């Protein structure tokens, strides 16, 4: 409702009731402050964050198949294997395995009860007397392990593997390196 007042000799003035002025000011202030409109809704959500220690890996020992002696004749596909547990398998009558063997061994440290994924790809072994001669080491590593503790002393795991040889495999020492990768 608009009210007009006229006094003698004055221009006509418009007077607004106080309630209308208050509503107009409130509306202007709500736009200026970015307030939530009356029809808005609010919901809450929980937030979580997990913190894990970075992984540390250390090599404890190298992999060694010992000595493999080739027998006479023509033959192929004799597999020599060293399991993760350190058991040597040399079942072919055409080869004789001897000497000290050992699996590659690693220690990993991180956060307790976390699953650690392990990757150890196959390796090309190169004959140190003739670099054109190679063997392929097919690695035998665990796919994962669960850390028994946080930090030191960590958890140990072993990597073994197998090689296939035949009667024409050149004699010599075959050497290679492989990268073992761990991640959460």
Coordinates of C-alpha atoms in Angstrom, one line a residue:
X1 CA 0.0 0.0 0.0
X2 CA 1.4 3.4 -1.0
X3 CA 0.7 6.5 1.1
X4 CA 0.8 9.9 -0.3
X5 CA 1.1 13.0 1.7
X6 CA 0.8 16.4 0.3
X7 CA 1.6 19.5 2.1
X8 CA 0.9 22.9 0.9
X9 CA 3.5 24.1 -1.6
X10 CA 5.4 20.7 -1.5
X11 CA 5.8 18.3 -4.3
X12 CA 3.8 15.1 -3.7
X13 CA 5.9 12.4 -1.8
X14 CA 5.5 8.7 -1.7
X15 CA 5.8 7.1 1.7
X16 CA 6.2 3.4 2.0
X17 CA 5.1 1.6 5.1
X18 CA 8.0 0.4 7.3
X19 CA 7.3 -3.4 6.7
X20 CA 7.7 -3.0 3.0
X21 CA 10.9 -1.1 3.3
X22 CA 12.3 -3.8 5.7
X23 CA 11.4 -6.5 3.2
X24 CA 13.1 -4.7 0.3
X25 CA 16.2 -4.2 2.4
X26 CA 16.3 -7.9 3.4
X27 CA 15.9 -9.0 -0.2
X28 CA 18.7 -6.7 -1.3
X29 CA 21.0 -7.9 1.5
X30 CA 20.4 -11.6 0.7
X31 CA 21.5 -11.0 -2.9
X32 CA 24.5 -9.1 -1.8
X33 CA 25.7 -11.7 0.7
X34 CA 25.0 -14.8 -1.4
X35 CA 22.7 -16.3 1.2
X36 CA 20.9 -19.5 0.4
X37 CA 17.4 -19.1 -1.0
X38 CA 14.6 -20.2 1.2
X39 CA 13.9 -23.3 -0.9
X40 CA 17.5 -24.7 -0.7
X41 CA 18.4 -28.0 1.0
X42 CA 21.7 -29.1 2.6
X43 CA 23.1 -32.6 3.2
X44 CA 26.3 -33.7 4.9
X45 CA 28.9 -36.3 3.8
X46 CA 31.6 -38.0 5.7
X47 CA 35.2 -37.6 4.7
X48 CA 37.9 -40.3 5.3
X49 CA 41.6 -40.4 4.4
X50 CA 44.0 -43.4 4.7
X51 CA 47.6 -42.8 5.3
X52 CA 50.2 -45.4 4.5
X53 CA 54.0 -45.4 4.9
X54 CA 56.0 -45.4 1.7
X55 CA 57.4 -48.7 0.6
X56 CA 61.1 -49.5 1.1
X57 CA 62.6 -52.5 -0.7
X58 CA 66.1 -53.9 -0.2
X59 CA 67.8 -56.8 -1.9
X60 CA 69.2 -59.3 0.6
X61 CA 70.8 -61.8 -1.8
X62 CA 71.1 -62.6 -5.5
X63 CA 69.7 -65.6 -7.4
X64 CA 72.2 -68.4 -8.2
X65 CA 71.4 -71.7 -10.0
X66 CA 74.8 -73.2 -9.2
X67 CA 76.5 -75.2 -11.9
X68 CA 74.5 -77.0 -14.7
X69 CA 76.5 -79.6 -16.6
X70 CA 75.2 -80.6 -20.0
X71 CA 75.2 -84.3 -20.9
X72 CA 76.2 -85.8 -24.2
X73 CA 74.0 -86.4 -27.2
X74 CA 71.3 -84.3 -28.9
X75 CA 68.4 -83.3 -26.7
X76 CA 66.3 -80.2 -26.0
X77 CA 64.0 -78.5 -23.4
X78 CA 65.7 -79.5 -20.2
X79 CA 64.3 -77.2 -17.5
X80 CA 66.2 -76.3 -14.4
X81 CA 64.1 -74.6 -11.8
X82 CA 64.7 -73.0 -8.4
X83 CA 61.5 -72.5 -6.4
X84 CA 60.8 -69.5 -4.2
X85 CA 61.4 -71.9 -1.2
X86 CA 64.9 -72.6 -2.6
X87 CA 64.2 -76.2 -3.9
X88 CA 66.3 -77.0 -7.0
X89 CA 64.6 -79.1 -9.6
X90 CA 66.9 -80.7 -12.2
X91 CA 64.9 -83.7 -13.4
X92 CA 66.3 -84.2 -16.9
X93 CA 68.8 -87.1 -17.2
X94 CA 70.7 -84.9 -19.7
X95 CA 71.8 -82.3 -17.2
X96 CA 73.6 -82.5 -13.8
X97 CA 73.1 -79.8 -11.3
X98 CA 75.7 -79.1 -8.6
X99 CA 77.1 -76.4 -6.4
X100 CA 75.5 -74.0 -4.0
X101 CA 72.2 -72.4 -5.1
X102 CA 70.2 -69.6 -3.6
X103 CA 67.0 -67.7 -4.4
X104 CA 67.0 -63.9 -4.7
X105 CA 65.7 -62.5 -1.5
X106 CA 64.2 -59.1 -0.7
X107 CA 62.9 -57.2 2.3
X108 CA 60.0 -54.8 2.0
X109 CA 58.8 -52.3 4.6
X110 CA 55.7 -50.2 4.8
X111 CA 52.4 -50.1 6.7
X112 CA 51.1 -53.1 8.7
X113 CA 48.3 -55.2 7.2
X114 CA 48.7 -53.6 3.7
X115 CA 48.7 -55.8 0.6
X116 CA 52.0 -55.3 -1.3
X117 CA 51.9 -56.3 -5.0
X118 CA 55.1 -57.7 -6.4
X119 CA 56.3 -57.7 -10.0
X120 CA 59.4 -59.5 -11.2
X121 CA 59.5 -59.8 -15.0
X122 CA 61.4 -62.4 -16.9
X123 CA 65.0 -61.8 -17.6
X124 CA 67.4 -62.3 -20.5
X125 CA 70.6 -63.9 -19.3
X126 CA 73.7 -63.2 -21.5
X127 CA 76.7 -65.5 -21.9
X128 CA 79.7 -63.6 -20.6
X129 CA 82.0 -65.4 -23.1
X130 CA 79.7 -64.9 -26.1
X131 CA 77.1 -62.1 -25.9
X132 CA 75.2 -63.6 -28.8
X133 CA 74.2 -66.5 -26.6
X134 CA 71.3 -66.0 -24.3
X135 CA 68.9 -67.8 -22.0
X136 CA 65.6 -66.7 -20.6
X137 CA 65.0 -66.8 -16.9
X138 CA 61.3 -67.2 -16.2
X139 CA 60.9 -65.7 -12.7
X140 CA 58.9 -67.3 -9.9
X141 CA 57.9 -64.6 -7.5
X142 CA 54.9 -64.2 -5.2
X143 CA 52.1 -62.0 -6.7
X144 CA 51.6 -60.2 -3.4
X145 CA 52.1 -60.3 0.4
X146 CA 50.5 -58.8 3.4
X147 CA 52.9 -56.8 5.6
X148 CA 53.1 -58.3 9.1
X149 CA 54.3 -55.1 10.7
X150 CA 54.9 -51.4 10.1
X151 CA 58.4 -50.3 9.2
X152 CA 61.3 -52.4 10.5
X153 CA 61.8 -55.3 10.3
X154 CA 59.4 -55.6 7.3
X155 CA 58.6 -58.8 5.5
X156 CA 61.0 -60.9 3.4
X157 CA 60.1 -62.7 0.1
X158 CA 62.0 -64.8 -2.3
X159 CA 62.2 -64.9 -6.1
X160 CA 63.2 -68.1 -7.9
X161 CA 62.9 -69.0 -11.5
X162 CA 63.6 -71.5 -14.3
X163 CA 65.7 -71.8 -17.4
X164 CA 65.4 -74.1 -20.4
X165 CA 68.5 -75.5 -22.0
X166 CA 69.4 -77.9 -24.7
X167 CA 72.4 -79.8 -26.0
X168 CA 73.5 -76.9 -28.1
X169 CA 73.4 -74.3 -25.3
X170 CA 76.9 -72.7 -25.3
X171 CA 79.0 -73.2 -22.2
X172 CA 79.8 -70.2 -20.1
X173 CA 78.5 -68.1 -17.3
X174 CA 75.1 -66.5 -18.0
X175 CA 74.3 -63.2 -16.2
X176 CA 71.4 -60.9 -16.1
X177 CA 69.7 -58.4 -13.9
X178 CA 66.1 -58.0 -13.1
X179 CA 64.0 -55.3 -11.4
X180 CA 61.7 -56.3 -8.7
X181 CA 58.9 -53.7 -8.1
X182 CA 56.6 -53.4 -5.1
X183 CA 53.5 -51.2 -4.8
X184 CA 50.4 -51.0 -2.7

